[in-house]
XYZ file of C-alpha atoms in Angstrom:
714
model
C 174.203 161.654 74.732
C 177.958 160.443 73.784
C 179.538 156.866 75.336
C 182.490 156.745 76.865
C 184.692 153.364 74.636
C 184.932 150.781 76.651
C 188.214 148.951 77.457
C 187.697 146.124 75.008
C 186.847 149.023 72.213
C 189.643 150.818 72.690
C 191.514 147.347 72.849
C 190.479 146.554 69.428
C 191.377 149.650 68.444
C 194.346 149.308 68.862
C 195.252 145.985 67.680
C 193.886 147.078 64.540
C 195.526 150.254 64.204
C 198.674 148.236 64.996
C 198.113 145.751 61.748
C 197.935 148.427 60.138
C 201.117 149.783 60.479
C 202.991 146.529 60.621
C 201.383 145.483 56.858
C 202.037 149.357 55.475
C 205.288 149.456 56.889
C 205.589 145.527 55.375
C 204.713 146.481 52.328
C 206.730 149.949 51.816
C 209.829 147.958 52.845
C 209.249 145.126 50.151
C 208.396 148.023 47.842
C 211.506 150.211 47.902
C 213.435 146.701 47.509
C 211.986 146.377 44.417
C 211.592 149.912 43.071
C 215.723 150.576 43.631
C 216.902 147.266 42.057
C 213.540 146.128 39.745
C 211.351 148.525 38.621
C 213.876 150.778 35.898
C 214.561 146.875 34.120
C 210.824 146.280 34.101
C 209.901 149.330 33.094
C 212.288 149.021 29.704
C 211.392 145.267 28.937
C 207.546 146.585 29.021
C 208.523 149.119 26.790
C 210.604 147.057 24.458
C 208.280 144.550 24.080
C 205.806 147.220 23.073
C 208.463 148.789 20.469
C 208.517 152.031 22.413
C 212.034 152.978 22.923
C 213.724 153.417 26.327
C 214.548 156.669 28.190
C 218.472 156.112 27.558
C 218.790 153.721 24.584
C 218.146 156.181 22.025
C 221.641 157.339 20.430
C 220.862 158.362 17.053
C 218.292 161.380 16.712
C 217.340 161.345 12.847
C 214.808 162.028 10.558
C 213.600 158.460 10.486
C 212.137 156.988 14.277
C 211.297 153.146 13.465
C 211.047 150.318 15.625
C 212.019 146.611 14.632
C 210.692 144.339 17.083
C 212.819 141.942 17.227
C 212.011 141.940 21.136
C 207.889 141.164 20.835
C 209.025 138.640 17.869
C 211.171 136.738 21.069
C 209.085 136.864 23.291
C 205.725 135.737 21.880
C 207.764 132.791 19.965
C 208.604 131.596 23.362
C 205.520 132.105 24.686
C 203.123 130.601 21.697
C 206.092 127.120 22.252
C 205.451 126.826 26.176
C 201.906 127.862 26.454
C 200.579 126.833 22.971
C 198.791 123.876 24.835
C 197.044 122.396 27.780
C 199.567 120.975 29.990
C 199.084 117.398 31.506
C 198.391 116.967 34.620
C 198.659 113.555 36.523
C 198.806 112.312 40.079
C 201.278 109.832 41.568
C 200.448 108.444 44.926
C 203.270 108.661 47.885
C 202.980 105.282 49.765
C 201.684 102.098 48.851
C 198.337 102.133 51.175
C 197.286 105.123 48.667
C 194.646 105.072 45.745
C 196.975 104.062 42.633
C 194.453 105.047 40.333
C 194.465 108.977 40.545
C 192.706 109.286 36.897
C 189.688 110.676 38.313
C 192.125 113.601 40.100
C 193.659 114.813 36.924
C 189.712 114.720 35.486
C 188.706 116.948 38.228
C 192.256 119.340 37.210
C 190.835 119.430 33.598
C 187.492 120.922 34.516
C 188.830 123.515 36.694
C 191.021 124.497 33.976
C 188.532 124.818 31.210
C 185.310 126.619 33.679
C 188.238 128.908 34.839
C 189.704 129.572 31.411
C 192.787 128.829 32.827
C 194.326 128.421 29.442
C 194.434 132.417 28.339
C 195.729 132.898 32.160
C 198.843 130.934 32.230
C 199.382 132.099 28.456
C 199.578 135.685 30.412
C 201.735 134.269 33.272
C 204.368 132.890 30.716
C 204.516 135.948 28.906
C 205.544 137.320 32.222
C 208.223 135.301 33.326
C 209.670 135.277 29.621
C 209.556 139.281 29.921
C 210.336 140.386 33.520
C 212.539 137.204 34.706
C 208.921 136.533 37.302
C 205.645 135.884 37.065
C 202.582 135.379 39.989
C 199.191 133.901 40.211
C 197.004 133.724 42.884
C 194.483 131.268 43.658
C 191.388 131.301 45.587
C 188.445 128.887 46.311
C 185.207 130.437 45.211
C 182.224 128.173 46.253
C 182.761 125.068 44.760
C 185.861 125.485 42.421
C 189.272 127.108 42.190
C 189.878 130.344 40.598
C 193.142 131.925 39.115
C 194.462 135.458 39.329
C 197.226 137.128 37.285
C 199.271 139.104 39.760
C 201.079 142.261 38.361
C 204.735 142.278 38.989
C 204.464 145.602 40.503
C 201.950 144.811 42.809
C 203.170 141.810 44.063
C 205.064 142.657 47.392
C 207.231 139.577 49.052
C 209.696 139.503 52.363
C 212.938 141.471 50.630
C 214.717 138.648 52.862
C 213.071 135.642 51.372
C 214.670 134.084 48.018
C 211.175 131.357 47.924
C 208.527 131.804 48.264
C 208.572 128.782 51.026
C 211.008 131.111 53.059
C 209.629 134.479 53.373
C 207.765 135.818 56.417
C 205.284 137.422 54.646
C 203.763 138.255 50.986
C 200.735 139.331 49.574
C 199.537 141.511 46.415
C 197.829 144.967 46.084
C 194.961 145.492 43.953
C 192.412 148.682 42.913
C 189.087 148.363 43.859
C 185.213 149.568 44.945
C 183.103 150.351 47.817
C 180.268 148.380 46.665
C 182.451 145.739 44.915
C 184.239 144.808 48.685
C 180.155 144.547 50.161
C 179.915 141.087 47.192
C 182.571 139.048 48.726
C 181.632 136.647 50.696
C 183.171 133.288 52.657
C 181.669 130.665 54.360
C 181.496 131.019 58.167
C 183.211 127.565 58.996
C 181.976 127.544 62.839
C 177.842 127.836 61.747
C 178.508 126.299 57.986
C 176.480 129.801 56.595
C 177.599 132.896 54.317
C 178.922 136.207 55.914
C 180.760 139.059 54.252
C 184.267 138.905 54.274
C 185.271 142.517 54.721
C 184.501 144.966 57.448
C 184.608 148.783 58.162
C 184.115 149.383 54.956
C 182.124 152.311 55.597
C 185.159 153.940 57.603
C 187.630 154.264 54.109
C 187.803 157.536 52.944
C 188.343 158.154 49.472
C 191.115 160.574 48.814
C 191.085 163.830 46.871
C 193.324 163.468 43.168
C 194.403 159.537 43.431
C 192.478 156.465 45.513
C 196.097 156.441 47.037
C 197.643 159.599 48.784
C 201.535 158.174 47.889
C 201.777 159.068 44.065
C 205.443 157.865 44.151
C 204.033 153.914 44.530
C 201.634 153.729 41.893
C 200.081 150.751 40.944
C 201.122 148.310 37.831
C 197.526 149.535 35.896
C 198.179 153.446 36.958
C 201.802 153.398 35.635
C 201.165 151.050 32.443
C 198.473 153.807 31.884
C 200.798 157.019 32.408
C 202.843 155.512 29.652
C 200.521 154.736 27.416
C 198.796 158.580 28.081
C 195.932 157.435 29.202
C 194.406 158.184 32.703
C 190.801 156.844 34.375
C 188.992 159.399 34.410
C 187.396 160.190 38.412
C 189.529 157.441 40.111
C 189.388 159.053 43.245
C 185.432 158.956 43.492
C 185.519 155.197 42.890
C 189.010 153.155 43.452
C 189.936 151.855 46.817
C 194.067 150.818 47.532
C 193.727 147.105 49.162
C 196.604 145.634 50.199
C 196.269 142.097 50.830
C 198.752 140.605 53.429
C 199.529 137.104 54.226
C 201.220 136.527 57.665
C 203.505 133.436 57.344
C 204.579 133.134 60.851
C 200.836 134.054 62.520
C 199.264 132.118 60.006
C 197.196 135.122 59.323
C 195.382 137.649 56.662
C 194.967 141.086 56.922
C 193.387 143.806 53.789
C 194.344 146.820 54.809
C 192.390 149.773 52.727
C 194.135 153.133 51.841
C 197.243 152.279 53.938
C 194.609 153.465 56.832
C 191.742 151.244 57.764
C 192.030 147.382 58.820
C 189.152 145.445 56.662
C 189.971 141.904 56.948
C 192.276 140.262 59.482
C 191.429 136.876 59.647
C 192.503 132.966 60.523
C 194.128 132.006 57.189
C 190.931 130.623 56.320
C 192.717 127.301 54.622
C 193.835 126.405 58.290
C 190.708 126.881 59.436
C 188.933 124.547 57.179
C 191.496 122.005 57.568
C 190.656 122.304 61.521
C 187.170 121.988 61.068
C 187.945 118.484 59.507
C 189.211 117.255 62.128
C 193.035 117.748 61.496
C 194.832 118.849 64.899
C 198.200 119.789 63.178
C 196.457 122.333 60.817
C 198.449 124.530 58.887
C 197.450 127.416 56.288
C 198.321 127.373 52.901
C 199.684 130.467 50.967
C 197.711 130.267 48.087
C 200.596 131.957 45.554
C 202.483 130.636 42.835
C 205.549 131.698 41.593
C 208.180 130.937 38.543
C 210.846 132.234 37.631
C 212.752 132.088 34.355
C 216.737 132.668 34.784
C 217.239 132.736 38.469
C 219.971 133.447 40.988
C 219.911 131.022 44.480
C 220.326 134.261 46.521
C 217.384 136.512 45.180
C 213.628 135.789 44.550
C 213.347 137.525 41.572
C 214.333 135.743 38.384
C 215.821 137.374 34.991
C 213.827 137.561 31.978
C 214.460 137.701 28.048
C 214.092 141.029 27.625
C 217.170 142.257 30.013
C 220.283 140.552 28.618
C 219.290 142.299 24.456
C 217.881 145.591 25.685
C 221.166 147.487 24.484
C 221.273 145.363 21.213
C 217.436 146.081 20.505
C 218.138 149.820 20.762
C 221.429 149.185 18.589
C 219.271 147.902 16.055
C 216.548 150.506 16.291
C 219.796 153.016 16.023
C 221.309 150.836 13.024
C 218.015 150.750 11.245
C 217.067 154.510 11.460
C 220.417 155.856 10.589
C 220.700 153.291 7.280
C 217.393 153.754 6.237
C 217.636 158.193 6.073
C 220.900 157.478 4.580
C 219.478 155.197 1.609
C 216.330 157.979 1.505
C 219.135 160.556 0.998
C 220.850 158.912 -1.225
C 217.609 158.228 -3.782
C 216.660 161.878 -3.701
C 219.129 163.616 -5.917
C 219.652 166.954 -5.327
C 220.879 169.526 -8.056
C 223.149 172.870 -7.885
C 221.922 175.711 -9.174
C 223.410 178.609 -10.846
C 222.177 181.841 -8.741
C 220.973 183.231 -12.599
C 217.988 181.182 -12.244
C 217.653 181.938 -8.720
C 214.138 182.396 -9.370
C 213.315 179.073 -10.616
C 214.569 177.168 -7.975
C 210.715 176.382 -6.949
C 209.868 174.756 -9.891
C 212.840 172.033 -10.605
C 211.713 168.929 -9.405
C 213.134 165.571 -10.077
C 210.582 164.664 -13.103
C 210.986 162.510 -15.871
C 211.238 164.153 -18.920
C 211.411 167.284 -17.722
C 213.116 170.515 -19.833
C 214.323 173.896 -18.127
C 215.189 176.694 -19.485
C 218.766 177.049 -18.267
C 222.182 177.243 -20.062
C 224.502 173.477 -20.216
C 226.055 172.753 -17.017
C 224.258 175.540 -14.648
C 221.968 172.360 -13.525
C 224.767 169.958 -12.039
C 223.629 166.721 -9.621
C 225.429 166.050 -6.369
C 227.257 163.770 -6.161
C 226.346 160.862 -3.073
C 228.010 158.047 -1.632
C 226.579 154.980 -2.178
C 225.409 153.242 2.020
C 227.989 150.917 2.209
C 226.718 147.242 2.586
C 228.962 147.087 5.840
C 225.654 148.966 7.278
C 223.151 146.134 6.332
C 226.336 143.366 7.048
C 225.640 145.300 10.983
C 221.858 145.198 11.219
C 222.003 141.773 10.342
C 225.036 140.929 13.078
C 222.656 142.285 15.767
C 219.637 140.325 14.745
C 222.030 137.064 14.982
C 222.910 138.248 18.553
C 219.474 139.046 19.740
C 218.706 135.499 18.106
C 221.636 133.434 19.929
C 221.074 135.128 23.070
C 217.554 134.294 23.276
C 217.854 131.115 21.730
C 214.997 131.892 19.449
C 216.876 131.366 16.016
C 215.525 131.358 12.623
C 215.027 127.763 12.813
C 212.982 127.446 16.298
C 210.800 130.779 14.774
C 210.293 128.595 11.167
C 211.549 131.353 8.893
C 212.960 129.699 5.335
C 216.265 128.542 5.664
C 216.333 128.099 1.412
C 218.733 131.106 1.421
C 222.378 129.534 -0.200
C 224.286 130.693 2.836
C 222.544 128.928 5.283
C 224.258 124.818 5.241
C 222.673 121.668 6.569
C 225.041 121.201 9.150
C 224.197 125.570 10.317
C 220.418 124.500 10.675
C 221.396 120.986 12.380
C 223.335 122.619 14.923
C 221.189 125.727 15.159
C 218.041 123.100 16.174
C 219.964 121.738 18.664
C 221.682 124.409 20.542
C 217.784 125.920 20.916
C 216.157 122.312 21.308
C 218.859 121.958 24.418
C 218.330 125.676 25.728
C 214.458 125.075 25.046
C 214.232 122.278 27.215
C 215.599 123.139 29.739
C 213.201 125.998 29.835
C 210.441 123.673 29.773
C 211.780 121.828 32.753
C 211.672 125.094 34.878
C 207.802 125.254 34.239
C 207.140 121.791 34.735
C 208.818 121.551 37.888
C 208.698 124.471 39.335
C 205.279 126.711 38.559
C 203.145 124.058 36.827
C 203.713 121.641 39.754
C 203.206 123.696 41.772
C 199.876 125.165 40.463
C 198.941 121.116 40.520
C 199.922 120.649 44.386
C 198.172 123.963 45.255
C 194.696 122.406 43.442
C 195.317 119.200 44.629
C 195.533 120.808 48.546
C 192.389 123.183 47.705
C 190.074 119.862 46.746
C 191.100 117.985 50.005
C 190.200 120.937 51.732
C 187.168 121.829 50.441
C 185.472 118.743 48.889
C 183.872 116.697 51.818
C 181.189 115.147 49.564
C 180.928 111.904 47.174
C 181.015 113.424 43.002
C 180.861 112.639 39.935
C 183.309 113.932 37.586
C 183.624 114.171 33.992
C 185.972 112.665 31.715
C 187.294 113.216 28.723
C 189.542 110.959 26.524
C 189.566 109.833 22.886
C 186.590 107.804 23.293
C 184.561 110.501 24.386
C 182.974 111.736 27.505
C 182.241 109.583 30.479
C 181.611 109.628 34.036
C 183.405 108.628 37.296
C 182.974 109.054 40.781
C 185.432 111.140 42.854
C 185.641 109.806 46.822
C 187.407 112.062 49.078
C 188.081 109.486 51.432
C 189.957 107.577 48.894
C 192.657 110.178 48.093
C 194.162 110.732 51.882
C 197.583 112.270 52.303
C 199.775 113.780 49.987
C 199.982 113.210 45.531
C 202.966 114.155 43.936
C 201.972 116.063 40.834
C 203.729 115.315 37.948
C 203.465 117.769 34.553
C 203.824 117.441 31.059
C 203.870 120.948 28.920
C 202.185 120.506 25.225
C 205.638 121.482 24.098
C 207.137 118.174 25.805
C 204.107 116.052 24.678
C 205.014 117.245 21.242
C 208.439 116.869 20.716
C 207.907 113.485 22.450
C 205.409 112.452 19.774
C 207.478 113.819 17.065
C 210.935 111.537 18.218
C 208.332 108.842 18.398
C 206.953 109.451 14.777
C 210.764 109.526 13.083
C 211.535 106.250 15.349
C 208.449 105.044 13.790
C 209.257 106.501 9.829
C 212.911 105.183 10.279
C 211.562 101.278 10.959
C 209.345 101.647 8.043
C 211.482 103.017 5.470
C 214.828 100.533 6.794
C 212.524 97.554 6.963
C 209.618 97.883 4.177
C 210.215 95.230 1.068
C 212.523 93.531 3.572
C 212.116 90.200 3.128
C 212.939 88.998 6.980
C 210.062 91.398 7.987
C 206.874 90.122 8.338
C 205.184 93.257 6.768
C 201.890 92.978 7.394
C 202.592 93.324 11.164
C 204.764 96.048 9.961
C 202.315 98.046 8.276
C 200.043 97.716 11.149
C 202.682 98.723 13.482
C 203.223 101.645 11.559
C 199.970 102.703 11.466
C 199.251 102.516 15.294
C 201.914 104.179 16.397
C 202.206 107.023 13.722
C 198.688 108.120 12.956
C 197.214 106.573 16.211
C 194.757 104.206 14.848
C 192.590 101.690 16.653
C 193.924 98.709 16.135
C 190.318 97.567 14.929
C 190.584 100.466 12.556
C 193.585 99.252 10.850
C 192.896 95.325 10.485
C 189.920 96.313 8.609
C 192.667 98.739 5.981
C 194.534 95.371 5.690
C 193.588 93.061 2.838
C 193.298 90.179 4.298
C 195.123 87.524 1.879
C 193.975 83.652 1.492
C 196.132 81.092 2.836
C 198.050 84.077 5.150
C 200.473 82.178 7.250
C 201.784 79.722 4.320
C 202.047 81.717 1.004
C 202.294 85.632 2.607
C 203.004 87.839 -0.473
C 206.421 89.185 -0.284
C 207.716 86.330 2.395
C 209.902 83.180 0.944
C 208.223 79.602 2.160
C 209.845 78.902 5.419
C 210.065 83.077 6.939
C 206.540 83.238 7.927
C 207.126 82.899 11.613
C 209.636 82.731 14.472
C 213.065 84.103 13.781
C 215.199 85.922 16.296
C 215.628 89.468 15.305
C 212.759 90.446 17.504
C 210.772 90.972 14.611
C 207.813 88.766 13.228
C 208.710 86.396 10.655
C 212.176 87.319 11.410
C 215.138 84.907 9.844
C 216.631 82.922 12.268
C 220.202 83.517 12.969
C 221.810 80.375 11.229
C 224.331 78.452 13.587
C 228.190 79.084 11.740
C 229.217 76.290 12.447
C 226.999 73.519 11.245
C 226.846 73.848 7.532
C 225.516 71.377 5.780
C 226.764 69.735 2.871
C 224.389 70.534 -0.248
C 222.486 73.106 1.386
C 222.595 76.322 -0.512
C 224.646 78.437 0.724
C 223.909 80.812 4.270
C 220.811 78.200 4.881
C 220.304 77.488 8.392
C 220.193 73.233 8.935
C 216.597 72.428 8.987
C 214.868 74.646 6.607
C 213.518 73.496 3.133
C 213.725 75.556 0.428
C 212.212 74.541 -2.779
C 214.513 74.724 -5.302
C 213.004 77.082 -7.647
C 212.507 79.704 -5.062
C 215.637 81.487 -5.547
C 217.098 82.704 -1.786
C 216.781 85.814 -0.856
C 218.882 88.717 -1.790
C 220.164 91.067 1.575
C 222.415 93.679 0.938
C 224.599 94.389 3.979
C 223.263 97.945 4.583
C 220.222 96.646 5.540
C 221.247 94.812 8.149
C 223.560 97.869 9.371
C 220.193 99.572 9.612
C 218.906 96.594 11.651
C 221.810 96.873 13.974
C 221.463 100.782 14.189
C 217.451 100.556 15.021
C 217.790 97.599 17.551
C 220.108 99.084 20.072
C 219.919 98.986 23.588
C 219.409 94.918 22.486
C 222.076 93.413 22.449
C 221.130 89.858 21.619
C 219.527 90.787 18.163
C 222.893 93.008 18.060
C 224.854 89.520 18.404
C 222.980 87.704 15.608
C 223.122 90.649 13.457
C 226.820 90.670 13.695
C 227.340 87.031 13.173
C 225.172 87.240 9.651
C 227.639 89.948 8.586
C 230.570 87.500 9.650
C 231.836 90.505 12.111
C 233.682 90.080 15.020
C 231.711 91.113 18.707
C 232.491 95.167 19.654
C 233.612 96.220 22.055
C 230.743 98.704 22.306
C 227.251 96.567 21.001
C 224.795 99.699 22.249
C 226.638 102.349 20.063
C 225.372 102.633 16.262
C 227.795 101.540 13.658
C 228.572 105.340 12.738
C 229.464 106.199 16.256
C 231.274 102.982 17.212
C 234.411 104.643 15.315
C 234.660 107.776 17.576
C 235.161 105.445 20.458
C 238.501 103.759 18.835
C 236.389 100.658 18.401
C 237.791 100.277 14.048
C 236.677 96.685 13.856
C 232.423 97.128 13.169
C 233.230 100.685 11.695
C 235.708 98.862 8.741
C 233.901 95.976 7.829
C 230.535 97.772 7.674
C 232.269 100.342 5.080
C 233.425 97.358 3.029
C 230.363 96.605 3.106
C 228.826 99.115 1.218
C 231.925 99.894 -0.535
C 231.276 96.328 -2.160
C 227.669 97.051 -2.845
C 228.149 100.339 -4.491
C 231.086 98.669 -6.681
C 229.207 95.646 -8.009
C 226.716 98.012 -8.927
C 229.577 99.628 -11.313
C 230.843 96.741 -12.266
C 226.885 95.792 -13.527
C 226.701 98.557 -15.217
C 229.570 98.225 -17.188
C 229.483 94.513 -17.400
C 225.527 93.096 -17.403
C 226.703 89.035 -16.766
C 229.389 90.375 -13.778
C 228.756 87.559 -11.354
C 227.180 88.787 -7.588
C 230.060 87.742 -5.118
C 227.685 86.211 -2.625
C 228.613 85.677 1.060
C 227.002 83.556 3.824
C 223.259 83.954 4.084
C 222.980 85.860 0.303
C 225.007 88.865 2.048
C 226.669 91.201 -0.434
C 230.286 89.639 0.462
C 232.889 93.091 1.198
C 235.404 92.355 -1.418
C 237.681 91.166 1.079
C 239.612 89.552 -0.957
C 240.306 91.954 -3.597
C 243.079 94.511 -4.080
C 241.688 97.837 -2.588
C 243.801 99.537 -5.411
C 241.620 97.664 -8.164
C 238.317 99.213 -9.348
C 235.555 96.114 -9.832
C 234.187 97.816 -12.088
C 237.234 97.409 -14.260
C 237.700 94.256 -13.908
C 236.869 91.093 -15.808
C 234.089 88.218 -14.652
C 237.413 85.928 -14.030
C 239.251 88.938 -12.055
C 236.286 89.250 -9.584
C 236.751 87.466 -6.348
C 235.385 83.922 -6.173
C 232.381 82.915 -3.387
C 234.840 81.089 -1.904
C 237.433 83.795 -1.917
C 234.959 85.478 -0.047
C 233.514 83.338 2.564
C 237.359 82.575 4.043
C 238.010 86.147 4.400
C 234.604 86.845 5.786
C 235.669 84.015 8.407
C 232.758 81.466 7.381
C 233.382 77.726 7.818
C 236.528 79.035 10.260
């Protein structure tokens, strides 16, 4: 005998119907917003990436129907540059009372990253961002670690009035599953600590005849792409269930509706429940979605991808390529006119070398054709270049050979700088938005679900070690800091270039301790352990008193900021009888010649010590210059600022060195003009219209003339 429903059951049913109605209404509102504004563009972007012509993009209808995969190569080049390596995470404490050593937090995130294969999932995430302008991932806690799911953009929905995740009243996702799979999901009851089913009312779900959802106008992302590719899932209605997962920020609840008719979950935000169970009286729930945008508008949530600005250019490139190919094919395949009296032989006439036909002279004539104009191929090249400039994926960034004669070094450098600047901005966006939010959300989940001490795997250059993670030691907020692999590579390349420049400039320089220079170069350039470097270096007997390549008296000390550097001389205290340019107090045996130091070497040292004004002031004195108004700039940039003093005298030094080399080529006995400390003088006393190579030894300026012009002894 049937019983009458109680008032309590009626109330639950009414509340359930209200939840279903609200969830479906908000989902359809969000769907209509994206369908009217974004779905068409997303479809075109997906098609062009997969080498499929768009519905309205084909303007030329000929024989050839090829597709130039510029879109695909552009996207994949950028994906490999951004997501081509594992990012480096770190956490910074927000106050002095917190635990300062956060390496164990970084190690836990790295462990989670490896366990769930986040490198693969973030590649798809980054690809979606570049293709469509927005990419979304979803995190959930699975027993003892977080897991990541890539959410297709069509199946993600958000409050249409929101411009960010933080100000959205609701957010959610739609997915297809089966009833059997839904039955496998369990969660921990925070009150009892026991496992319980995540979903309820699964027996009330009715599978539709045909599709899992009877709303054929809003297919899921998979259904839509399967349709574009010409494939379908057989017997989908027999197994698939459409689920709408709805996270309500205002009420701090999560609801799931199956087939838009049955409420199978309606719980308080599980992260809020977990936080309250740990004694937090002001607990708040988490929204486990992370969104990354490409080109953004402050008033809109969805961003613009890399493909959208080049849709028309890609289709134009396809048309031009097909048209040019048809025209070339027409030109290469010769056609003829044949006298009608030989019409019976039409089928036998072919373009065969050495063929002989029984026709009267002039009966078979080739049809004249024009050649394909060079402008057609130039136009194709122009469109390709426009695509590269629009997306900043230049030939240099792609690694295409630049040895062709029509590309200059200046053009290559300009392309590299332009692409590098734009790419740097893009890296900053990913580091400060998506990956930053990922690091924050993972840490918040660690705080909520980790209660006991744990041993954490620490992996570094020394191998695997283990460290203890104590949840009580990491209270409060910690700010995540993310550096992508591309940024790490750029920093490493810049450091390597600096190390190479220092080594090349300072090698064999008597002012520099060559042993210390070699040690520094090996450690910084190749990351070799200091102990290993020490083993590589040849141990010299009597080291420190008779160092090879370094004159006696120069083994230690110095004021140039490099080991073994020569002290700057006291310009006003030159003592009679001492070798020219030697500072007082330094004894130089007469049989050891004073080292000859080129002014250009000191100029290079001046550039390398940028930002160290004290050292640069010493170099300026050694060169005999007046102090520059801009000591922190390289001498090649000083002239741009309007300070001619440093630039003019630096050029004089280089000009004098070249002139002296030419003079030696003409006359090996030509004297070397010497200035202070053995620096080759700039030849300031000579007539600038005279070439030193054409002067006799008597005409060359004397040391006294040069020293006087440089200001020595004044």
